[in-house]
Structures are given as structure tokens and as C-alpha cells.
Short mmCIF file of C-alpha atoms in Angstrom, two decimals:
data_model
loop_
_atom_site.label_atom_id
_atom_site.label_comp_id
_atom_site.label_asym_id
_atom_site.label_seq_id
_atom_site.Cartn_x
_atom_site.Cartn_y
_atom_site.Cartn_z
CA MET A 1 -14.74 -31.72 -34.55
CA LYS A 2 -14.48 -34.71 -36.70
CA GLU A 3 -11.84 -34.94 -39.46
CA SER A 4 -12.08 -36.59 -42.93
CA CYS A 5 -10.11 -39.77 -43.61
CA LEU A 6 -6.91 -39.04 -45.62
CA HIS A 7 -4.02 -41.46 -46.58
CA ASP A 8 -0.38 -41.36 -46.64
CA ASP A 9 2.10 -43.85 -47.68
CA ASN A 10 5.55 -42.23 -47.53
CA GLY A 11 8.51 -43.73 -45.99
CA ALA A 12 11.69 -45.61 -46.19
CA VAL A 13 12.87 -46.01 -42.76
CA ASP A 14 10.46 -47.98 -40.48
CA SER A 15 10.08 -48.19 -36.85
CA ASN A 16 7.22 -50.02 -35.33
CA SER A 17 6.40 -50.40 -31.60
CA GLY A 18 3.43 -51.59 -29.61
CA ILE A 19 2.13 -51.30 -26.00
CA LYS A 20 -0.08 -53.92 -24.79
CA LEU A 21 -2.57 -53.20 -21.88
CA PRO A 22 -4.54 -55.61 -19.96
CA THR A 23 -8.07 -56.69 -20.96
CA PHE A 24 -11.14 -56.71 -18.84
CA ALA A 25 -14.41 -58.24 -18.99
CA GLU A 26 -17.34 -56.49 -20.53
CA SER A 27 -19.77 -55.07 -17.97
CA ALA A 28 -23.47 -53.99 -17.95
CA ASP A 29 -22.30 -50.54 -17.94
CA ASP A 30 -20.21 -50.90 -21.24
CA LYS A 31 -23.24 -52.44 -22.88
CA THR A 32 -25.55 -49.31 -21.93
CA ARG A 33 -22.65 -47.11 -23.18
CA GLY A 34 -22.83 -48.68 -26.73
CA TYR A 35 -19.81 -50.89 -26.67
CA ASN A 36 -20.24 -53.94 -29.07
CA SER A 37 -18.88 -57.43 -28.93
CA GLU A 38 -15.58 -56.10 -31.09
CA GLY A 39 -14.73 -53.78 -28.41
CA TYR A 40 -15.43 -50.60 -30.44
CA TYR A 41 -17.79 -47.79 -29.20
CA LYS A 42 -20.72 -47.31 -31.35
CA GLU A 43 -19.60 -50.02 -33.87
CA GLU A 44 -16.15 -48.43 -34.39
CA LEU A 45 -13.24 -46.67 -32.78
CA SER A 46 -14.22 -43.40 -31.23
CA LEU A 47 -11.84 -40.86 -32.46
CA ASP A 48 -12.63 -37.34 -31.72
CA ALA A 49 -10.53 -34.10 -32.76
CA ASP A 50 -10.58 -30.80 -31.04
CA ILE A 51 -8.52 -27.64 -31.47
CA LYS A 52 -7.13 -25.60 -28.62
CA LYS A 53 -4.72 -22.53 -28.86
CA ALA A 54 -1.72 -21.82 -26.75
CA SER A 55 0.36 -18.68 -26.56
CA LYS A 56 4.16 -19.08 -27.34
CA GLU A 57 6.32 -16.25 -28.17
CA SER A 58 3.41 -13.84 -28.49
CA ARG A 59 1.67 -16.15 -31.03
CA LEU A 60 -1.35 -18.12 -30.64
CA ILE A 61 -0.59 -21.69 -32.11
CA PRO A 62 -3.61 -23.87 -32.81
CA VAL A 63 -2.77 -27.35 -31.20
CA LYS A 64 -5.18 -30.31 -32.29
CA PHE A 65 -6.12 -32.77 -29.63
CA TYR A 66 -7.23 -36.36 -30.66
CA THR A 67 -8.76 -38.73 -28.40
CA MET A 68 -9.21 -42.48 -29.16
CA THR A 69 -11.25 -44.87 -27.13
CA ASN A 70 -12.12 -48.41 -27.27
CA GLY A 71 -14.72 -50.70 -25.59
CA ASN A 72 -12.50 -51.73 -22.63
CA ARG A 73 -12.73 -48.17 -21.30
CA ILE A 74 -9.23 -47.35 -22.53
CA GLU A 75 -8.89 -43.77 -23.65
CA ILE A 76 -5.71 -41.94 -25.36
CA THR A 77 -5.25 -38.26 -26.10
CA VAL A 78 -2.37 -37.27 -28.53
CA ILE A 79 -1.64 -33.71 -29.38
CA THR A 80 -0.14 -32.15 -32.49
CA TRP A 81 2.56 -30.32 -30.38
CA GLY A 82 5.51 -32.71 -30.67
CA ALA A 83 3.11 -35.63 -31.59
CA THR A 84 2.55 -36.00 -27.75
CA ILE A 85 0.68 -38.56 -25.72
CA VAL A 86 -0.77 -36.42 -22.90
CA SER A 87 -3.21 -38.91 -21.41
CA LEU A 88 -3.62 -42.65 -21.26
CA LYS A 89 -6.47 -43.80 -19.18
CA PHE A 90 -7.59 -47.33 -18.39
CA PRO A 91 -9.12 -49.30 -15.33
CA ASP A 92 -7.42 -51.31 -12.75
CA LYS A 93 -8.50 -54.76 -11.85
CA TYR A 94 -11.40 -53.18 -9.92
CA GLY A 95 -12.70 -51.03 -12.70
CA ARG A 96 -11.32 -47.78 -11.49
CA ILE A 97 -9.99 -45.57 -14.09
CA ALA A 98 -6.44 -43.72 -13.95
CA ASP A 99 -4.24 -41.80 -16.21
CA VAL A 100 -1.07 -43.82 -15.98
CA VAL A 101 1.15 -41.23 -18.14
CA LEU A 102 3.41 -38.53 -17.13
CA GLY A 103 2.43 -35.00 -18.30
CA PHE A 104 1.20 -31.45 -17.70
CA ASP A 105 -2.09 -30.01 -16.88
CA ASP A 106 -2.06 -27.35 -19.41
CA LEU A 107 -0.76 -26.67 -22.98
CA GLU A 108 1.53 -24.08 -22.12
CA ASN A 109 3.72 -26.19 -20.05
CA TYR A 110 4.14 -28.67 -22.92
CA MET A 111 5.55 -25.83 -24.75
CA ASN A 112 7.97 -24.72 -22.07
CA PRO A 113 11.43 -26.40 -22.50
CA SER A 114 12.42 -25.18 -18.99
CA ILE A 115 10.24 -27.56 -17.40
CA ASN A 116 9.41 -30.15 -20.06
CA PRO A 117 12.04 -32.37 -20.78
CA PHE A 118 10.63 -34.14 -24.02
CA ILE A 119 7.85 -35.80 -21.79
CA GLY A 120 5.41 -38.00 -24.04
CA CYS A 121 6.55 -36.64 -27.25
CA ILE A 122 8.23 -37.92 -30.63
CA LEU A 123 12.10 -37.86 -30.17
CA GLY A 124 13.99 -36.87 -33.18
CA ARG A 125 15.97 -36.56 -35.34
CA CYS A 126 17.99 -38.65 -32.99
CA ALA A 127 16.78 -39.95 -29.92
CA ASN A 128 19.14 -40.18 -26.95
CA ARG A 129 22.56 -38.51 -26.81
CA ILE A 130 25.21 -37.65 -29.37
CA ARG A 131 28.40 -36.91 -27.66
CA ASN A 132 29.59 -33.43 -28.02
CA GLY A 133 26.94 -33.07 -30.76
CA TYR A 134 29.60 -34.08 -33.27
CA PHE A 135 29.72 -36.49 -35.91
CA THR A 136 30.96 -37.22 -39.40
CA ILE A 137 29.18 -38.67 -42.47
CA LYS A 138 31.54 -39.71 -45.43
CA GLY A 139 34.35 -37.60 -43.94
CA LYS A 140 32.48 -34.74 -43.59
CA PRO A 141 31.93 -33.13 -39.95
CA TYR A 142 28.66 -31.87 -38.62
CA GLN A 143 28.14 -29.92 -35.49
CA LEU A 144 24.73 -30.14 -33.76
CA THR A 145 23.14 -27.94 -31.00
CA THR A 146 24.24 -29.05 -27.49
CA ASN A 147 21.23 -28.85 -25.29
CA ASP A 148 22.36 -31.45 -22.75
CA VAL A 149 24.30 -29.77 -20.04
CA ASN A 150 25.71 -27.69 -22.88
CA LYS A 151 27.76 -30.53 -23.84
CA HIS A 152 25.91 -33.10 -25.55
CA HIS A 153 23.33 -33.19 -28.16
CA LEU A 154 19.84 -34.77 -26.77
CA HIS A 155 16.72 -36.05 -28.36
CA GLY A 156 17.09 -33.88 -31.47
CA GLY A 157 18.37 -30.71 -30.14
CA THR A 158 16.84 -27.54 -28.64
CA LYS A 159 14.05 -27.72 -31.19
CA GLY A 160 13.88 -31.33 -31.91
CA PHE A 161 10.71 -33.28 -33.18
CA GLY A 162 9.14 -33.03 -29.83
CA ARG A 163 9.09 -29.30 -29.96
CA ARG A 164 7.45 -28.73 -33.16
CA LEU A 165 3.92 -28.45 -34.39
CA TRP A 166 2.90 -31.43 -36.54
CA GLU A 167 0.41 -31.77 -39.37
CA SER A 168 -2.22 -34.35 -38.80
CA HIS A 169 -5.17 -36.03 -40.15
CA ILE A 170 -7.46 -39.00 -39.26
CA ASP A 171 -7.12 -42.14 -41.44
CA GLY A 172 -9.74 -44.96 -40.60
CA CYS A 173 -9.31 -45.81 -36.83
CA SER A 174 -5.71 -44.11 -36.57
CA VAL A 175 -4.30 -40.60 -35.99
CA VAL A 176 -1.58 -39.77 -38.51
CA MET A 177 0.86 -37.08 -37.92
CA SER A 178 3.71 -35.86 -40.02
CA TYR A 179 6.58 -33.33 -39.80
CA LEU A 180 9.09 -32.11 -42.35
CA SER A 181 12.39 -31.30 -40.88
CA GLU A 182 14.38 -28.94 -43.13
CA ASP A 183 18.06 -29.45 -44.28
CA GLY A 184 20.31 -27.94 -41.63
CA GLU A 185 17.84 -28.01 -38.96
CA GLU A 186 19.59 -28.30 -35.48
CA GLY A 187 22.82 -28.87 -37.74
CA TYR A 188 21.75 -32.13 -39.37
CA PRO A 189 22.17 -32.58 -43.15
CA GLY A 190 19.32 -33.33 -45.34
CA ALA A 191 15.59 -32.81 -45.23
CA VAL A 192 13.66 -35.48 -43.29
CA LEU A 193 10.03 -36.34 -43.85
CA THR A 194 8.52 -38.29 -40.66
CA THR A 195 5.13 -39.77 -40.39
CA VAL A 196 3.63 -41.38 -37.24
CA ARG A 197 0.53 -43.28 -37.13
CA PHE A 198 -1.09 -43.64 -33.64
CA SER A 199 -3.73 -46.61 -33.44
CA LEU A 200 -5.70 -48.12 -30.26
CA THR A 201 -7.19 -51.55 -31.05
CA SER A 202 -9.97 -53.52 -29.55
CA ASP A 203 -7.56 -55.71 -27.81
CA ASN A 204 -5.72 -52.72 -25.95
CA LYS A 205 -2.80 -52.38 -28.12
CA LEU A 206 -1.48 -48.95 -28.73
CA GLU A 207 0.54 -49.07 -31.97
CA ILE A 208 3.08 -46.43 -32.89
CA ASN A 209 4.50 -46.73 -36.39
CA ILE A 210 7.00 -44.32 -37.45
CA ARG A 211 8.43 -43.87 -41.10
CA ALA A 212 10.91 -41.52 -42.41
CA THR A 213 12.48 -40.54 -45.67
CA THR A 214 15.39 -38.36 -46.18
CA THR A 215 16.89 -36.22 -49.12
CA ASN A 216 20.47 -36.74 -48.06
CA SER A 217 22.76 -39.00 -45.92
CA THR A 218 22.01 -38.26 -42.24
CA ILE A 219 21.24 -39.70 -38.74
CA VAL A 220 17.76 -40.97 -38.37
CA ASN A 221 16.90 -42.56 -34.93
CA ILE A 222 13.24 -41.55 -34.15
CA SER A 223 11.53 -43.00 -31.06
CA HIS A 224 8.52 -41.95 -28.52
CA GLY A 225 9.14 -40.88 -25.09
CA SER A 226 6.10 -41.67 -23.10
CA LEU A 227 6.75 -42.11 -19.39
CA PHE A 228 4.40 -44.61 -17.50
CA ASN A 229 3.20 -45.16 -13.90
CA LEU A 230 0.85 -47.95 -13.56
CA ALA A 231 -0.31 -47.05 -10.21
CA GLY A 232 -1.50 -43.79 -11.65
CA HIS A 233 0.40 -40.65 -12.55
CA ASP A 234 0.22 -39.09 -9.06
CA ALA A 235 0.80 -42.32 -7.13
CA GLY A 236 4.33 -41.22 -6.00
CA LYS A 237 7.51 -43.33 -4.78
CA LYS A 238 5.67 -45.56 -2.69
CA GLU A 239 3.89 -47.27 -5.64
CA LEU A 240 7.05 -47.02 -7.65
CA LEU A 241 8.83 -49.42 -5.62
CA ARG A 242 5.99 -51.93 -5.96
CA HIS A 243 6.32 -52.16 -9.77
CA ARG A 244 7.88 -55.53 -11.09
CA VAL A 245 10.01 -55.02 -14.19
CA SER A 246 11.60 -57.39 -16.64
CA LEU A 247 13.67 -56.58 -19.76
CA ASN A 248 14.24 -59.10 -22.57
CA CYS A 249 17.89 -57.86 -22.74
CA ASP A 250 21.12 -59.99 -22.47
CA ARG A 251 23.61 -56.90 -22.67
CA TRP A 252 23.58 -53.13 -22.33
CA THR A 253 25.56 -50.32 -23.64
CA PHE A 254 28.05 -49.34 -20.68
CA ALA A 255 28.33 -45.72 -19.86
CA ASP A 256 30.55 -44.01 -17.38
CA TYR A 257 28.48 -43.01 -14.45
CA THR A 258 29.70 -39.43 -14.48
CA ASP A 259 28.73 -38.97 -17.87
CA PRO A 260 25.72 -40.71 -19.61
CA ILE A 261 27.39 -41.12 -22.97
CA PRO A 262 27.99 -44.84 -23.96
CA THR A 263 31.66 -45.79 -24.25
CA GLY A 264 31.17 -48.20 -26.94
CA ASP A 265 31.65 -51.24 -24.61
CA ILE A 266 28.77 -53.55 -24.86
CA ARG A 267 28.50 -55.64 -21.61
CA GLY A 268 26.63 -58.72 -20.55
CA VAL A 269 24.10 -58.09 -17.72
CA GLY A 270 24.63 -61.42 -15.92
CA GLY A 271 25.64 -61.13 -12.34
CA THR A 272 25.02 -57.51 -12.26
CA ILE A 273 22.34 -54.82 -11.15
CA MET A 274 21.40 -54.54 -14.95
CA ASP A 275 20.17 -58.07 -15.12
CA LEU A 276 16.42 -57.61 -15.37
CA ARG A 277 15.79 -60.76 -17.38
CA VAL A 278 13.87 -62.24 -14.42
CA PRO A 279 11.32 -60.01 -13.17
CA LYS A 280 12.36 -57.80 -10.17
CA PHE A 281 10.54 -55.43 -7.81
CA LEU A 282 12.13 -52.07 -8.17
CA GLU A 283 12.44 -51.71 -4.39
CA SER A 284 14.93 -54.44 -4.38
CA CYS A 285 17.29 -52.88 -7.09
CA ILE A 286 16.64 -49.15 -7.87
CA GLU A 287 18.90 -47.78 -5.25
CA LYS A 288 21.78 -50.07 -5.99
CA VAL A 289 22.14 -48.51 -9.35
CA PRO A 290 25.37 -46.30 -9.51
CA PRO A 291 25.26 -43.28 -8.57
CA GLY A 292 22.23 -43.79 -6.70
CA GLU A 293 19.67 -42.11 -9.11
CA GLY A 294 18.03 -45.34 -10.44
CA TYR A 295 18.09 -46.51 -13.81
CA ASP A 296 18.81 -44.38 -17.10
CA HIS A 297 20.44 -47.14 -19.17
CA ASN A 298 20.26 -48.35 -22.72
CA PHE A 299 19.74 -52.30 -23.01
CA CYS A 300 20.47 -54.37 -26.08
CA VAL A 301 17.15 -56.20 -26.80
CA THR A 302 17.47 -59.99 -27.45
CA PRO A 303 16.44 -60.51 -31.06
CA SER A 304 13.31 -62.23 -31.92
CA TRP A 305 13.82 -65.50 -33.70
CA HIS A 306 10.77 -64.77 -36.10
CA GLY A 307 11.99 -61.24 -37.21
CA GLY A 308 9.75 -58.17 -37.08
CA SER A 309 8.45 -56.84 -33.78
CA GLY A 310 9.48 -58.82 -30.77
CA TYR A 311 9.02 -58.75 -27.04
CA VAL A 312 11.15 -56.29 -25.21
CA ALA A 313 9.87 -55.34 -21.59
CA GLN A 314 7.09 -55.74 -19.15
CA ALA A 315 6.07 -53.83 -16.16
CA VAL A 316 3.52 -54.93 -13.71
CA HIS A 317 1.78 -53.10 -10.66
CA PRO A 318 0.22 -56.15 -8.78
CA ARG A 319 -2.13 -53.85 -6.48
CA SER A 320 -3.89 -52.40 -9.42
CA GLY A 321 -3.44 -55.37 -11.69
CA ARG A 322 -2.28 -53.10 -14.38
CA VAL A 323 0.30 -54.68 -16.93
CA LEU A 324 2.34 -52.86 -19.61
CA GLU A 325 4.16 -54.96 -22.24
CA ILE A 326 6.41 -53.32 -24.98
CA TYR A 327 7.08 -54.89 -28.43
CA SER A 328 9.34 -53.42 -31.09
CA ASN A 329 11.35 -53.98 -34.19
CA GLN A 330 14.16 -51.86 -32.64
CA PRO A 331 17.41 -53.42 -31.07
CA GLY A 332 17.60 -51.16 -28.00
CA VAL A 333 15.38 -49.96 -25.08
CA GLN A 334 16.15 -47.16 -22.65
CA PHE A 335 15.02 -48.04 -18.99
CA TYR A 336 14.73 -44.88 -17.27
CA THR A 337 13.14 -44.29 -13.60
CA SER A 338 13.19 -40.39 -13.77
CA GLY A 339 15.59 -39.92 -11.01
CA ARG A 340 16.67 -36.61 -12.66
CA LEU A 341 13.02 -35.20 -13.45
CA SER A 342 11.81 -32.03 -12.35
CA SER A 343 9.11 -31.99 -9.84
CA ARG A 344 7.17 -29.35 -11.61
CA THR A 345 5.21 -31.94 -13.70
CA LYS A 346 1.74 -33.29 -12.65
CA VAL A 347 3.20 -36.26 -11.15
CA SER A 348 5.83 -37.20 -8.51
CA PRO A 349 9.36 -36.67 -9.61
CA VAL A 350 10.08 -40.33 -8.98
CA THR A 351 8.02 -42.59 -11.52
CA PRO A 352 8.58 -45.87 -12.98
CA ILE A 353 9.42 -45.51 -16.55
CA ILE A 354 9.96 -47.66 -19.60
CA GLU A 355 10.81 -44.59 -21.63
CA ALA A 356 11.39 -45.68 -25.29
CA ILE A 357 12.47 -47.78 -28.04
CA TYR A 358 15.80 -46.56 -29.55
CA ALA A 359 17.69 -47.86 -32.68
CA TYR A 360 21.34 -48.00 -32.34
#
């Protein structure tokens, strides 16, 4: 199913992030498939849409699947349930294709919160945790749902943005999705209209642009939660340890190891296991992170001198030659190596992840 092009220009709060993937030389096979010198398929980005229905609470929910492809054989599929990236395929240095994001093999599992902890979806209205689900605005208290060990508020609550059906359309070479969060949803004040634009470029950039407007003073901290394993989604712990990771971060938000809530103490990374400014193989550091479950920490991104989106992080898997680079205009990055992840996903429970860009 092809969708007509529509346009939308709403928004007051902007969050822009980009993922840069490696470029590979054009092959004879590419030419026979119709890739042109610009890197697009059949003279434009190939963007297809399909509709599938999933059963949830005795109802059939129509979920749209969009697939974007460029001339370098990179293919990304995103669905309207949670605005979720369910597949990201690209070749290694030998030309072999692999899906490098964590996910599920069927739609119903994406809709099952007991086994899907916000994998690959939009995180909101507030990404990461709010202590005890409680905050005040202008002296007025608000109590949110507490869906993290029945104590804290996590990723927007029990039915956050990642567990909602989004509206969608194709705009040029982009997929645009939107969701209206009503006043009082999950305990938040004010209504929030969020628009997310997914774009795949000919030079292997996946751009995720997020814009939001609100009718009242509220918390807006929207992010995206794709989880990456550059060796392939099913490569397991052995290949996890062979990833080399670096973060453009001089500081991190300290949290008590018995409770993942930041204390408000911003600490320098120098001389600690949190110092990833120089690339390190995960096998040299991951098991040294207290309390032995790997990284699940928020780091403060060193600001870009020119403003706008700047370099945040890089992950390299030397054996495959795949490289992931993260750029964003947001001041924080959550580095998570999935030590607490369920094994009921389509990948090993221990997977290298640069999870999301957060605003703090």
C-alpha cells in the first residue's frame, strides 16, 4: 500500500537525533536492482506501507508497517504501535545483511507489557525515571503512575507513548507519526501533541526528529529507545564483549547502586569506570560496573561548540566492520547494556546498547 504525501508543521519543543551507519561501495548487484548514483532505489527512497492487525484485549488493532530502503542496502521498518523501529538491516564489511536492533518476531509481543519493556519505541511523556512518580509545577503536586517496581515512574507510565497507537503518513521520503496525549493521561497535566519524523538518507543516516506542543505547563522529555547489537540481534554475549564503545561525556548523573534514581550529584568521569571518552572494549569494563549488571547510567554530553546537534557516542564491532554513531541536540545519553532485560525477546538477554538520547 502506498500512501499519499501529507505535511505537518506543528511543534514548539524540538528534539533531534541522528544515527550514522557505515557506507559501502556500490556493487554490480546494486546496479541490477536499480540503485542510482544518489543512493536511492528506483531514483527515490523506497518507502512502502502495509497494514497488519493484532489482537489486544479482544479487539483487532490495525497497525501500519513502514519500510524505508536506500541504495546501500540499508532497510528500516517502523510501526505505528509506539512509533517503534522493529527492524534495522544493513550489511557488514563482507556484504552480509543482518538485523541489528532488538525486538520481537510477532506484533502481539510488542503489545504485551509483561515481556516488552519499551523496546525500540518512543519514550514519553517523560523518558527515564521520576522518583516516586511525584513532582510539582508552580507549587501544585502531581502523582503519576508508578510502573517501575511499583515505586517510580518509568518512560511515561503504564501506557506511555510507547504503548499507544500513533497516527501516520508519508511526507516525501519520511514517515511522520503523531500522537495526542490527553490532559491527565498517566497523571500528567496538560495535553501534549507529539510529532515524530523518521528519515533514512542516501548517506546512511537515520534521522529521528521529535516535536511537541502542550496546552499547559507540564513535563516533556521525549526520546527513542532502540537497542542495538552491531554483530546482529542474535549474536549473544560473546560478540557483546567485542564491541568498542566511546561516549563524548565528561560527567555523569550519580545514582545509588541500590536504586537507579539520580541523587542530583553530577560527577566527573575521570579515573572511574564511567570514563568512556577513550574507546574501550566492553570486555574490559562491563563486569566492573557496580553492582555487576553492566551499564544503565545517564551521562552528560559534552556540548558541541557550534550548537545544534553534536557528536554523542560511537559503537564499533570490528569483526563485522559495522559502526554506529549518535548525534543529538540533547544534553544527556543513557548507556544501557541490558543486564536486566528479559530473555523472551528475539535476541540474547545481554546485548550492547546505546539506548536513547534524554533531555535533563
